Coordinates of C-alpha atoms (C1' of nucleotides) in Angstrom, one line a residue:
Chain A
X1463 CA 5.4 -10.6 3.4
X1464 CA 8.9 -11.2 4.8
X1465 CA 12.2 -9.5 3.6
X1466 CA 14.1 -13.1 1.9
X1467 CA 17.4 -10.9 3.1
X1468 CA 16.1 -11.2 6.9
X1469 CA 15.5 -15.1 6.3
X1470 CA 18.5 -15.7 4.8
X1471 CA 20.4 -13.8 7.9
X1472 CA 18.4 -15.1 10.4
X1473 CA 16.6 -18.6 8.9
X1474 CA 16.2 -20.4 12.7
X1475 CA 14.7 -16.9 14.0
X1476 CA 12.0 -17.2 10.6
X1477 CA 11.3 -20.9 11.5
X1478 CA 10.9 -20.4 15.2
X1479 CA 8.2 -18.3 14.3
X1480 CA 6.9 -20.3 11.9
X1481 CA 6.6 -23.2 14.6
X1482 CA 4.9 -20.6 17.1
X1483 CA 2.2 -20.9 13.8
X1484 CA 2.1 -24.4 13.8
X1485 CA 4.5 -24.4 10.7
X1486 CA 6.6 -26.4 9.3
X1487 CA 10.1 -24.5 8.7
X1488 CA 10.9 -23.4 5.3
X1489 CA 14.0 -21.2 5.8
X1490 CA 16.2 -24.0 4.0
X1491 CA 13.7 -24.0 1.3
X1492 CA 13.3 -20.4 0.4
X1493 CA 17.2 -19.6 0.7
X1494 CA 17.7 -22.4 -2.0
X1495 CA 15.1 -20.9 -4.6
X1496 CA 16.4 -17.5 -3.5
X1497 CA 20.6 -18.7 -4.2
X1498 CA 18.6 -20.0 -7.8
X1499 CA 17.3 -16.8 -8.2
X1500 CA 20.2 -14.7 -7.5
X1501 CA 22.9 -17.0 -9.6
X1502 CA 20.9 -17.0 -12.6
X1503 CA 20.5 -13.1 -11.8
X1504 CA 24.3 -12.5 -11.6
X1505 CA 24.6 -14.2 -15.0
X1506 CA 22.4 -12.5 -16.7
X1507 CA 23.9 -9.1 -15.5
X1508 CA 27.4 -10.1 -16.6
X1509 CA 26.2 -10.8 -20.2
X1510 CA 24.2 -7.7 -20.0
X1511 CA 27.2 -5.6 -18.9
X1512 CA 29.3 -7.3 -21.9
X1513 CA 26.7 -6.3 -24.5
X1514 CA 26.6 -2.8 -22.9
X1515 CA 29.9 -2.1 -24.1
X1516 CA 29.7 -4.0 -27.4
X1517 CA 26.6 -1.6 -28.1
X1518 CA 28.8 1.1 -27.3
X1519 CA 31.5 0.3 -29.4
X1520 CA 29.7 -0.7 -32.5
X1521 CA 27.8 3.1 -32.3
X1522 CA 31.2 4.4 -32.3
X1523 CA 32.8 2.4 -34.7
X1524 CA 29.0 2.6 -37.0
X1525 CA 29.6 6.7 -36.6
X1526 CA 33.2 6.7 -38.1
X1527 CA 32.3 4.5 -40.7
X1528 CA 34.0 1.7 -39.8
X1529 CA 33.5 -2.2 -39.6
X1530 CA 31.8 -3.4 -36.7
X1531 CA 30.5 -7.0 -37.6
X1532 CA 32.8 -9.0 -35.3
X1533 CA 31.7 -7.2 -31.9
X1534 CA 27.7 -7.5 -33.7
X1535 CA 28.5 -11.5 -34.4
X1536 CA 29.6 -11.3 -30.6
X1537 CA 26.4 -9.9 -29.2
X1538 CA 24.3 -12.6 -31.8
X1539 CA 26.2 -15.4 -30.2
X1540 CA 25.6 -14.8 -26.3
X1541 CA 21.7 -13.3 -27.4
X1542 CA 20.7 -16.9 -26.5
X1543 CA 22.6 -17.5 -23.2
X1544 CA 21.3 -14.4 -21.5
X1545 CA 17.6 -15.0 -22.9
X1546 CA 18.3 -17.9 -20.5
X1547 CA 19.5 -16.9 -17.5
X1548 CA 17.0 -14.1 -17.5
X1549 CA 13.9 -16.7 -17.7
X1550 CA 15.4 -18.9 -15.2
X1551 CA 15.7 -15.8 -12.7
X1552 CA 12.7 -14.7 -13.3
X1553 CA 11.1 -18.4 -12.8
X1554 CA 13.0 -18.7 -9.9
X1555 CA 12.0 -15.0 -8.4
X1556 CA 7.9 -15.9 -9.4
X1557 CA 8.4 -19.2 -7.1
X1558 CA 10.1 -17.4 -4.1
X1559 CA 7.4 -14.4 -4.6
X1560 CA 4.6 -17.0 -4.5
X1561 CA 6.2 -18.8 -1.5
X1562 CA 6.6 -15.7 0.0
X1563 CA 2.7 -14.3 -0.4
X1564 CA 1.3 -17.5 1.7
X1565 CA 3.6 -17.4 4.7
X1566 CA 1.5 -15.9 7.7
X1567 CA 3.2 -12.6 10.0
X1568 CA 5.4 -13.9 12.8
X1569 CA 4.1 -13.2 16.6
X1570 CA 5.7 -11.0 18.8
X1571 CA 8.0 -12.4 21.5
X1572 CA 5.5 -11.4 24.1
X1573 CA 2.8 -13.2 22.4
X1574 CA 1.1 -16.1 24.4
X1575 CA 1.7 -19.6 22.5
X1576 CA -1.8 -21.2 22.0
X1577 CA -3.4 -23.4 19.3
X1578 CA -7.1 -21.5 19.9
X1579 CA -9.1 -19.1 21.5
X1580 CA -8.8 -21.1 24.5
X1581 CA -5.7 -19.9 25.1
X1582 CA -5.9 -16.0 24.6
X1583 CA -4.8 -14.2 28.0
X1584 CA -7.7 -11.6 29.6
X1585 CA -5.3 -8.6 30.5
X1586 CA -8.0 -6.3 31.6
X1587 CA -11.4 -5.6 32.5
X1588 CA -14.3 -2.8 32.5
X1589 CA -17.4 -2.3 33.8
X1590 CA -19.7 -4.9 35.7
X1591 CA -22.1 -6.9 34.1
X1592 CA -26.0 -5.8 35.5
X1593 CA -28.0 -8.0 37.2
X1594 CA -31.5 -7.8 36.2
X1595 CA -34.5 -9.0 38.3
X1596 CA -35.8 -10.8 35.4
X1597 CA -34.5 -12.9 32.6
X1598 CA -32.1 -11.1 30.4
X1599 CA -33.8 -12.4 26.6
X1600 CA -31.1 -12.5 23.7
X1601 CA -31.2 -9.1 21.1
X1602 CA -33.2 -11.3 18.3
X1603 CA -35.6 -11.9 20.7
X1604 CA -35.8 -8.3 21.7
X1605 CA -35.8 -7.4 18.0
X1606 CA -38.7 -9.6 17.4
X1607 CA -40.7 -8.1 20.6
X1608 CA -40.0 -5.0 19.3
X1609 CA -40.9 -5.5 15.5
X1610 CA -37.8 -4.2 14.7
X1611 CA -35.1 -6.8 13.4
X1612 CA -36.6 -8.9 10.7
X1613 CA -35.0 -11.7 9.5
X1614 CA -37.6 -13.6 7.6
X1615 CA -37.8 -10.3 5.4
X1616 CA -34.0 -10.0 4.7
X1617 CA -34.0 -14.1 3.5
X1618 CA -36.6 -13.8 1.5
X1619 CA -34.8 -11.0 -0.8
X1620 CA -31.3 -12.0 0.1
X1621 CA -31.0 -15.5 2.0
X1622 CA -29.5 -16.5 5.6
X1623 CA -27.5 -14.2 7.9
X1624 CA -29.2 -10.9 6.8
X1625 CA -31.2 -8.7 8.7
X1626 CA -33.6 -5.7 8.0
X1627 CA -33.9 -3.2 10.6
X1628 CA -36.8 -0.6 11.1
X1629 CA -38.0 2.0 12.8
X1630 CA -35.5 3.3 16.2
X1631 CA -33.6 0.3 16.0
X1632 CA -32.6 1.3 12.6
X1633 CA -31.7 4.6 14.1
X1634 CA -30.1 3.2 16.6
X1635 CA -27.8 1.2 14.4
X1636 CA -27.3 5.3 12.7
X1637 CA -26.6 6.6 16.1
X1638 CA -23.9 4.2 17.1
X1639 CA -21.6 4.5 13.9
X1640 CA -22.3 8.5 14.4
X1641 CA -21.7 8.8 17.6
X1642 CA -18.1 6.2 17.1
X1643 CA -16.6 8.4 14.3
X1644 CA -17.4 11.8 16.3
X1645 CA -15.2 9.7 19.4
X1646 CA -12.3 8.8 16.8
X1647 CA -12.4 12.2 15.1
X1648 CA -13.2 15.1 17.4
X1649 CA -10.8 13.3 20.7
X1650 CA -8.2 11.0 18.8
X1651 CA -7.4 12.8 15.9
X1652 CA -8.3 10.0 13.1
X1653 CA -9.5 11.7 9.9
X1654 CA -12.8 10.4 8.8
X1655 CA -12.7 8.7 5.0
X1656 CA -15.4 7.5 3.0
X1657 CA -13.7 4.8 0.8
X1658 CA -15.0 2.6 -1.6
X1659 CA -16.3 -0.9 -0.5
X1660 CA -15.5 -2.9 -3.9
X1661 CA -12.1 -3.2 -4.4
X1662 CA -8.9 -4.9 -7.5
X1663 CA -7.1 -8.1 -6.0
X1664 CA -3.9 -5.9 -5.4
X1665 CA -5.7 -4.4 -2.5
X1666 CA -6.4 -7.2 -1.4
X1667 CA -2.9 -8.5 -1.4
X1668 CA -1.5 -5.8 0.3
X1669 CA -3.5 -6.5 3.8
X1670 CA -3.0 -9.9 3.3
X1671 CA -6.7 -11.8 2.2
X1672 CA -5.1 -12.7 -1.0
X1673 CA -4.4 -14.7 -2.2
X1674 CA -5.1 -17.2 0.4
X1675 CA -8.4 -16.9 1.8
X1676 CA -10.3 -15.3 -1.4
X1677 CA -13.2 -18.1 0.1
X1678 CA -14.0 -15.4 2.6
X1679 CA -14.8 -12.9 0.4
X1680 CA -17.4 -11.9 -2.4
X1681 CA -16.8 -10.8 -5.8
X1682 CA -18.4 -9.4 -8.6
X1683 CA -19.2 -9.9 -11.8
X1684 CA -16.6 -8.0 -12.8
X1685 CA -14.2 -9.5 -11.3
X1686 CA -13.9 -6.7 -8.4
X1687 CA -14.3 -7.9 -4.6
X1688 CA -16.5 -7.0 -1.6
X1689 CA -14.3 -5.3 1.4
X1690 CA -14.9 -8.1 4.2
X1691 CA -13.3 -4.8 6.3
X1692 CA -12.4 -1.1 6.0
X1693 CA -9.3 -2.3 6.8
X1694 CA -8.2 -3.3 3.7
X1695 CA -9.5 0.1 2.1
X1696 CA -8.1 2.7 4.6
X1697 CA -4.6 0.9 4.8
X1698 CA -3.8 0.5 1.1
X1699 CA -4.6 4.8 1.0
X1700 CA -0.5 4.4 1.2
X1701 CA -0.3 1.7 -0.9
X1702 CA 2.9 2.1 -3.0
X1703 CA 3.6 5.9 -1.9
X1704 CA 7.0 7.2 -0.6
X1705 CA 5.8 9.9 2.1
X1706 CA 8.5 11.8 4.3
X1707 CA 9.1 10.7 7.9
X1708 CA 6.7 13.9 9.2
X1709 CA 3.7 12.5 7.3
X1710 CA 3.4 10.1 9.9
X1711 CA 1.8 8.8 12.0
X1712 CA -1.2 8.3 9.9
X1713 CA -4.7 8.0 11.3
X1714 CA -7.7 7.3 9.4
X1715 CA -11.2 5.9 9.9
X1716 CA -14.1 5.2 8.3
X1717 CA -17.7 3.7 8.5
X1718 CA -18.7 1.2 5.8
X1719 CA -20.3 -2.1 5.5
X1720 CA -18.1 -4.8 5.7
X1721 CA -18.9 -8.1 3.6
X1722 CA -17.9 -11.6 4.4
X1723 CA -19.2 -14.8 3.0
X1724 CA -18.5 -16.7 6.0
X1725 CA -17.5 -19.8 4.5
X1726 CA -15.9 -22.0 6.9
X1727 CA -18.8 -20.6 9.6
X1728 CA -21.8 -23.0 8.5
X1729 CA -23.7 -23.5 11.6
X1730 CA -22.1 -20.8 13.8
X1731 CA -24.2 -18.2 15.0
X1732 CA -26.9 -19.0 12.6
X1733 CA -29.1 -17.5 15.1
X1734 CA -29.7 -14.0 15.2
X1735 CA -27.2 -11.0 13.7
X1736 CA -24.2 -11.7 15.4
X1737 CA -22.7 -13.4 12.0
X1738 CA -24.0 -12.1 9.1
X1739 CA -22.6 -11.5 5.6
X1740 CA -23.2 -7.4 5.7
X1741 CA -22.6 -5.4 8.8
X1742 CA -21.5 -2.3 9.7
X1743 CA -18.4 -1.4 10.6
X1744 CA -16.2 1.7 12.4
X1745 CA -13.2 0.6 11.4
X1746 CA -9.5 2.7 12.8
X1747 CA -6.0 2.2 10.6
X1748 CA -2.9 3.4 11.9
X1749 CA 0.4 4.0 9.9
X1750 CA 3.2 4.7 12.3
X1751 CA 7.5 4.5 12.1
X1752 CA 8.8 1.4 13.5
X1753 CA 9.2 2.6 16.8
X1754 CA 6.0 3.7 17.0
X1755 CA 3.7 1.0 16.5
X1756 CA 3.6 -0.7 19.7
X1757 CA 2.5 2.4 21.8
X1758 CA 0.1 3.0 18.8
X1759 CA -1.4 -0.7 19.3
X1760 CA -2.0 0.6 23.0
X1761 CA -3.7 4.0 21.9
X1762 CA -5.6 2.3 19.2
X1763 CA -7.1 -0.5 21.6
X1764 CA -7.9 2.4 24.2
X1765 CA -9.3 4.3 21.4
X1766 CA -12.1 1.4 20.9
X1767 CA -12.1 0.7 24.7
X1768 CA -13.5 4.2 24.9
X1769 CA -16.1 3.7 22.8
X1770 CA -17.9 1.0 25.3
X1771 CA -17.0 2.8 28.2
X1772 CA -19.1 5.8 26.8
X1773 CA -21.6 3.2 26.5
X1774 CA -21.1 1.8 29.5
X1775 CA -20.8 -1.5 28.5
X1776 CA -19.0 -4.0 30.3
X1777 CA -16.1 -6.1 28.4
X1778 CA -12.9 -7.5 28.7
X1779 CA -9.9 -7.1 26.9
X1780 CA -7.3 -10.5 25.8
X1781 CA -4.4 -10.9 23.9
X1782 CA -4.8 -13.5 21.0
X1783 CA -2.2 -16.3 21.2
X1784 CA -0.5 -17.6 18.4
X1785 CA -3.1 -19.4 17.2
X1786 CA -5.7 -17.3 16.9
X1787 CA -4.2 -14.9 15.5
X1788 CA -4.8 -13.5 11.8
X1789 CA -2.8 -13.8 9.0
X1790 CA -1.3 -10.3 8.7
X1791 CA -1.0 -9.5 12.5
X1792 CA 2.2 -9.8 15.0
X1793 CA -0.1 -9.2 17.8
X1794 CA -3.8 -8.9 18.3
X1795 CA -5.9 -7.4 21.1
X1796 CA -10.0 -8.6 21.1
X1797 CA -12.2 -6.7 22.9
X1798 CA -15.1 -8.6 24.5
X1799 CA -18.2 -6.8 24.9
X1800 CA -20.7 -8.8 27.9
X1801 CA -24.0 -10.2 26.1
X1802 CA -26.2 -10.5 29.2
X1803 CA -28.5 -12.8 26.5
X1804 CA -26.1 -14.8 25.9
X1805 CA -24.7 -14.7 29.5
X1806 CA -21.1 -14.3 27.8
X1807 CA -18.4 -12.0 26.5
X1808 CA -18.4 -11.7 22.7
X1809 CA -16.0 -10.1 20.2
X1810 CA -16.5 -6.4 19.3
X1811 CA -13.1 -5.3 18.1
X1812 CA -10.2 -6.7 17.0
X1813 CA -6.7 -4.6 17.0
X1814 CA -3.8 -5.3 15.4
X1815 CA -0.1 -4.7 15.0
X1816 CA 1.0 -6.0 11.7
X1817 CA 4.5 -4.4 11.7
X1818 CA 6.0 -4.1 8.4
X1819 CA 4.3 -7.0 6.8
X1820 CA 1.1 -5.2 4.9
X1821 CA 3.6 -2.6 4.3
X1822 CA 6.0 -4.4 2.1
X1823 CA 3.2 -6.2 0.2
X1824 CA 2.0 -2.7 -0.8
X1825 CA 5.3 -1.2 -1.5
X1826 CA 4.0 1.2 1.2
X1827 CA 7.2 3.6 2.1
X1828 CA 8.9 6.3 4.1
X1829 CA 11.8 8.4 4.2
X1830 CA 13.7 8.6 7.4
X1831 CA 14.9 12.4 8.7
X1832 CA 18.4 10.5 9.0
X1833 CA 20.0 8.2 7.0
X1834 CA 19.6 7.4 3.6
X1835 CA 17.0 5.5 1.5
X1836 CA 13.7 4.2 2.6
X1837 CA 12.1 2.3 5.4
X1838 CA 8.5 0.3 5.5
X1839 CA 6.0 1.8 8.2
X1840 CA 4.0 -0.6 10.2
X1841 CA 0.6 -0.8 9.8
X1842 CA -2.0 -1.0 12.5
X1843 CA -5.8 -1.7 12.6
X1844 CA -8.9 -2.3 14.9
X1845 CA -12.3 -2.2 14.7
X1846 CA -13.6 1.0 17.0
X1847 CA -16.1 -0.7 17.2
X1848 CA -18.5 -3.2 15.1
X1849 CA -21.8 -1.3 14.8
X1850 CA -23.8 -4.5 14.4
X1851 CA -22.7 -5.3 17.4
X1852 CA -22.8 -3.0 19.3
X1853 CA -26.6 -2.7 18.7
X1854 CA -26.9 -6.0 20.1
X1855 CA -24.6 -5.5 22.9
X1856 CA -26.6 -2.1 23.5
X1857 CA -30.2 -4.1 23.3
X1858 CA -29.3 -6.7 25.6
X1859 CA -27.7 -4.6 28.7
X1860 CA -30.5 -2.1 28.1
X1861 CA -32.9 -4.6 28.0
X1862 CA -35.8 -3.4 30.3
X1863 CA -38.6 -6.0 31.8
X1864 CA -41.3 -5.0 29.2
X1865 CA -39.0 -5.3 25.9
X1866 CA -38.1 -1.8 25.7
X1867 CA -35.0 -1.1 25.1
X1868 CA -33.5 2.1 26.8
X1869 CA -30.9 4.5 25.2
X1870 CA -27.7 4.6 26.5
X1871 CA -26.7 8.6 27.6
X1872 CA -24.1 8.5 25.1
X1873 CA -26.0 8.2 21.9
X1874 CA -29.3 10.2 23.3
X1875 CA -27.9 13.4 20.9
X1876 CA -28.4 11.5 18.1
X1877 CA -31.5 9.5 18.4
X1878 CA -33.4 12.9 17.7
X1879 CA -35.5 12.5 21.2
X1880 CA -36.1 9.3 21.4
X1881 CA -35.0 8.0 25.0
X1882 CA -36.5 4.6 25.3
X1883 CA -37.3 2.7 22.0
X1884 CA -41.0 1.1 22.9
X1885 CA -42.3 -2.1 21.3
X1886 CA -44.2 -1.1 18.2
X1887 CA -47.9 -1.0 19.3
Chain B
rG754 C1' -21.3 2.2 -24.8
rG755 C1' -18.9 5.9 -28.9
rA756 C1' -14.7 9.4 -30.0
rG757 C1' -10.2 11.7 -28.6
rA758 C1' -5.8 12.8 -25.4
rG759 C1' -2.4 11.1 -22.0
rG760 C1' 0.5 7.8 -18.2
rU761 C1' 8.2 10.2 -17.1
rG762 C1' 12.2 10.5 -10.6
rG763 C1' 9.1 12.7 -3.5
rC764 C1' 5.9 16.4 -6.6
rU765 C1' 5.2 19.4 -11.3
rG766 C1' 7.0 18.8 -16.1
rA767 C1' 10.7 18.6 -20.9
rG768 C1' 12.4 14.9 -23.8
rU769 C1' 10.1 10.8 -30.6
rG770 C1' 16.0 5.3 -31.7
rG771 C1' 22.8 6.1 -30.2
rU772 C1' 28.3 12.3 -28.0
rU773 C1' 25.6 6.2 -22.1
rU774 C1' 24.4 7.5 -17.3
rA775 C1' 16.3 11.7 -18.4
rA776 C1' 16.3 19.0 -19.1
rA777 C1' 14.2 22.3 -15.8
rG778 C1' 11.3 23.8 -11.6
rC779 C1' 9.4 22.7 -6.7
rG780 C1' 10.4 20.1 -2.3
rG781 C1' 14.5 17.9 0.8
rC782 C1' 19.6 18.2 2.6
rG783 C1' 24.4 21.0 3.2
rG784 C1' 26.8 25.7 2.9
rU785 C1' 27.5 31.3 2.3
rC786 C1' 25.2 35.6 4.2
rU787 C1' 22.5 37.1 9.2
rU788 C1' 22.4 38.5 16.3
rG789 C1' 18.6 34.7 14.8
rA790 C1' 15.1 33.6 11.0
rA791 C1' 13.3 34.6 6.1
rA792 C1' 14.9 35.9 1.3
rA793 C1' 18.9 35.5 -2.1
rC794 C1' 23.1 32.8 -3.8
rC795 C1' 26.3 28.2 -4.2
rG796 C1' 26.4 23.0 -3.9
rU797 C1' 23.8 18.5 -3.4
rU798 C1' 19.6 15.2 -3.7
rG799 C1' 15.5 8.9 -7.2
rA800 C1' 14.0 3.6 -6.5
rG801 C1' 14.8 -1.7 -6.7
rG802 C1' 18.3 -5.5 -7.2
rG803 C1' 23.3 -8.2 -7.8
rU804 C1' 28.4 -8.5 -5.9
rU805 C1' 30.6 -7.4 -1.1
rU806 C1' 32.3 -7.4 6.0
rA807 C1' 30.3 -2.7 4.2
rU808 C1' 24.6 2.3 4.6
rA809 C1' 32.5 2.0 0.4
rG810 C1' 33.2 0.7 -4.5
rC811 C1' 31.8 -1.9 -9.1
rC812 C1' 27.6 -3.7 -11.9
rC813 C1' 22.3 -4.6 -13.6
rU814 C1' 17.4 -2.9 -14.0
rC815 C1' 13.5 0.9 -13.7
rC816 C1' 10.2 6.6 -17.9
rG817 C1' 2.0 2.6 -16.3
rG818 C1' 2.1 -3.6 -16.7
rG819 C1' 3.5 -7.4 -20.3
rG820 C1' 5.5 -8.8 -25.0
rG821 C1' 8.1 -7.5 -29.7
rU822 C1' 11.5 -4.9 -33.5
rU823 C1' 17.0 -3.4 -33.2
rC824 C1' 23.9 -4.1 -32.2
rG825 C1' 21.2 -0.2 -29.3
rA826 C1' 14.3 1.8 -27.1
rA827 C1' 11.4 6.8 -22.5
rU828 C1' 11.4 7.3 -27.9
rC829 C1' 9.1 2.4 -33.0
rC830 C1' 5.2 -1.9 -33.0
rC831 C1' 1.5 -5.2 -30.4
rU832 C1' -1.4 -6.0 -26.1
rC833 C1' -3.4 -5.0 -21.4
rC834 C1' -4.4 -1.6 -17.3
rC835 C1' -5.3 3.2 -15.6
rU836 C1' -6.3 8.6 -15.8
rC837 C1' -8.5 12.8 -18.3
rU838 C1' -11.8 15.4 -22.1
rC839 C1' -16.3 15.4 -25.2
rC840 C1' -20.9 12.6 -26.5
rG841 C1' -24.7 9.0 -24.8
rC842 C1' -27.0 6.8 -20.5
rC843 C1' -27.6 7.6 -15.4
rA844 C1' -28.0 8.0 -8.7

RNA sequence: GGAGAGGUGGCUGAGUGGUUUAAAGCGGCGGUCUUGAAAACCGUUGAGGGUUUAUAGCCCUCCGGGGGUUCGAAUCCCUCCCUCUCCGCCA
């Protein structure tokens, strides 16, 4: 959500970014529902500030006893005018408020233009991709040697994209999210949460899926939504709280199941459980000063990094360009995680800077050491990492010839013995 | 689901229609004292918006949200939301 004050001061710097969207300006357009707004505001405070002191005077003149029916028949007369000038100011303020809650975050200067994926950057890499002296199958197809990973199960009590695990592998999936939060917790300092995963609509708002892409999401019957990510959970925990300068930065984290209906995804990955409506999640959430949050972006996106490099699995890190970017960020790192299956990088994490943005939709606040009043603090998030997966990014580059699936060093103090997970017999 | 009690400034918490501007405490800030710190004492300290070159003034709004009564509402009425207590049900 942007400050009208900023695009009033700085309307060609608003639609710049705007075009960098692949928007059409709308500086001129918001500054005129805004000077609307604001005239009808004025009015209505100078009629207020008249009957102010005509209230005053007839309690004085009531209290001595005296007449006070002319400044009364003064108050009846402008009762109408001001009724007026309020609604249009508050008819005018709904419109630019409603503008305002669809217009995506601007990119940061150092943002790559792009109109897709095709265009992110690759800034680093990690880790090189094994070789394997036989053919490298795909995680379903490991899942299935194994009798672990049934999807025919899942449909039949729930539909497409959901999958039941068993046995290991569903320890495995234990293992991973373990083994992530004791990373985030014990070496990063990120304070583990447990949130709820249903949430009201003004959560929602405040990180930024409402109200324009309620499609993506699943609600209840009572009228409360599925978390499509932790994100939107752990973020609003400031939600419309003044905290002092010191409190920050904040670091939280959590493991839940994340929820997406996948909408605009029919036919994508429809194969195996790289898209599916439930997965697990690690998700991280930053809240940092202003100056902070660009070094926190780098500390978060290490923070994740880490996690594969424990598990020595090869990825790649980009930067999303302006078009691929989501709604609420100003700059987005992916982490690619190799699928040796799939004989490709895939998404694993996603960090973002959203600057102020989330901040202002949930009236999210701090006060600064110096000066006076209040700022916003930006807001930060990434996923550290997906658990789902990372179980298949796990299976398929610990693939071994015979279907087993060996465990990775890293997660062998969890998986209660178990070193290699062995087709069932 | 039934009954009851409440939602007040960063926090706790007074205040049931008019000597406007919400008492007090805590916390924060400044100062006195001290070699320094603590304690004590004194002072100060809300948010959002309009106007404006202005983080100066002046003005408006804000006591859960919305609506109403009144010349005037934290205070009265309606409605919605939320929190808490007891009962019922229940992982």
């Amino acid at each position: 959500m942007f400050d009208i004050r900023w695009i009033r001061e700085e309307p060609d710097a608003f639609d710049a970014g705007l075009a960098r969207r692949g928007l059409a300006p709308m500086a001129q357009t918001l500054i005129e529902i805004d000077a609307r707004r604001r005239a009808a505001q004025t009015e209505a405070q100078e009629l207020q500030t008249r009957r102010n002191e005509l209230s005053k005077q007839i309690g004085q003149a009531k209290s001595k006893g005296e007449d006070a029916s002319d400044a009364m028949a003064e108050v009846a007369r402008s009762k109408d005018a001001q009724a007026e000038a309020e609604e249009k100011a508050k008819a005018a303020g709904d419109e630019l408020d409603a503008a305002l809650a669809g217009i995506p975050n601007i990119p940061l200067d150092e943002v790559p233009d792009g109109a897709d994926e095709d265009a992110n950057v690759e800034i680093r890499t990690w880790g090189t991709p094994a070789s394997f002296d036989f053919e490298a199958k795909e995680h379903d197809a490991l899942g299935d040697g194994l009798g672990m990973m049934d999807f025919e199960t899942a449909a039949k009590m729930s539909g497409a994209r959901f999958v039941l695990l068993s046995g290991p592998l569903a320890r495995l999936e234990r293992a991973l999210g373990d083994f992530m939060l004791d990373v985030h917790t014990r070496e990063f300092g990120y304070t583990e949460v447990s949130p709820p995963v249903m949430v009201r609509d003004n959560a929602l708002f405040g990180t930024g899926q409402l109200p324009k892409f309620a499609e993506d999401l699943f609600k209840t019957g009572d009228g409360l939504w599925l978390i499509p990510t932790a994100e939107v959970t752990l973020t609003n925990i400031v939600a419309g709280h003044i905290v002092e300068e010191d409190y920050l930065p904040r670091r939280y984290t959590a493991q839940t199941l994340s929820f997406r209906s996948e909408a605009g995804a029919s036919g994508k990955d429809t194969k195996g459980m790289i898209r599916q409506h439930q997965f697990m999640k690690v998700e991280l959430v930053s809240v940092t000063r202003p100056e902070d949050s660009a070094a926190e972006h780098e500390r978060m996106t290490e923070c994740a990094e880490t996690v594969l490099q424990r598990l020595e699995l090869p990825y790649r890190t980009v930067v999303l360009c302006t078009g691929d970017m989501g709604f609420s960020a100003r700059k987005t790192y992916d982490i690619e995680v190799w699928l040796p299956g799939q004989g490709r990088y895939r998404e694993i994490s996603s960090c973002s800077n959203c600057g102020d943005f989330q901040a202002r939709r949930m009236m999210a606040r701090y006060r600064p050491k110096e000066g006076k009043g209040t700022r916003f603090p930006h807001t930060l998030n990434g996923s550290g990492v997906a658990v789902g997966r990372a179980l298949i990014a796990v299976m398929e580059n610990y693939q071994n010839a015979d279907g087993s699936i060996t465990v990775p060093d890293a997660l062998k103090p969890y998986m209660g013995g178990i070193e290699v997970i062995e087709p069932n017999a």
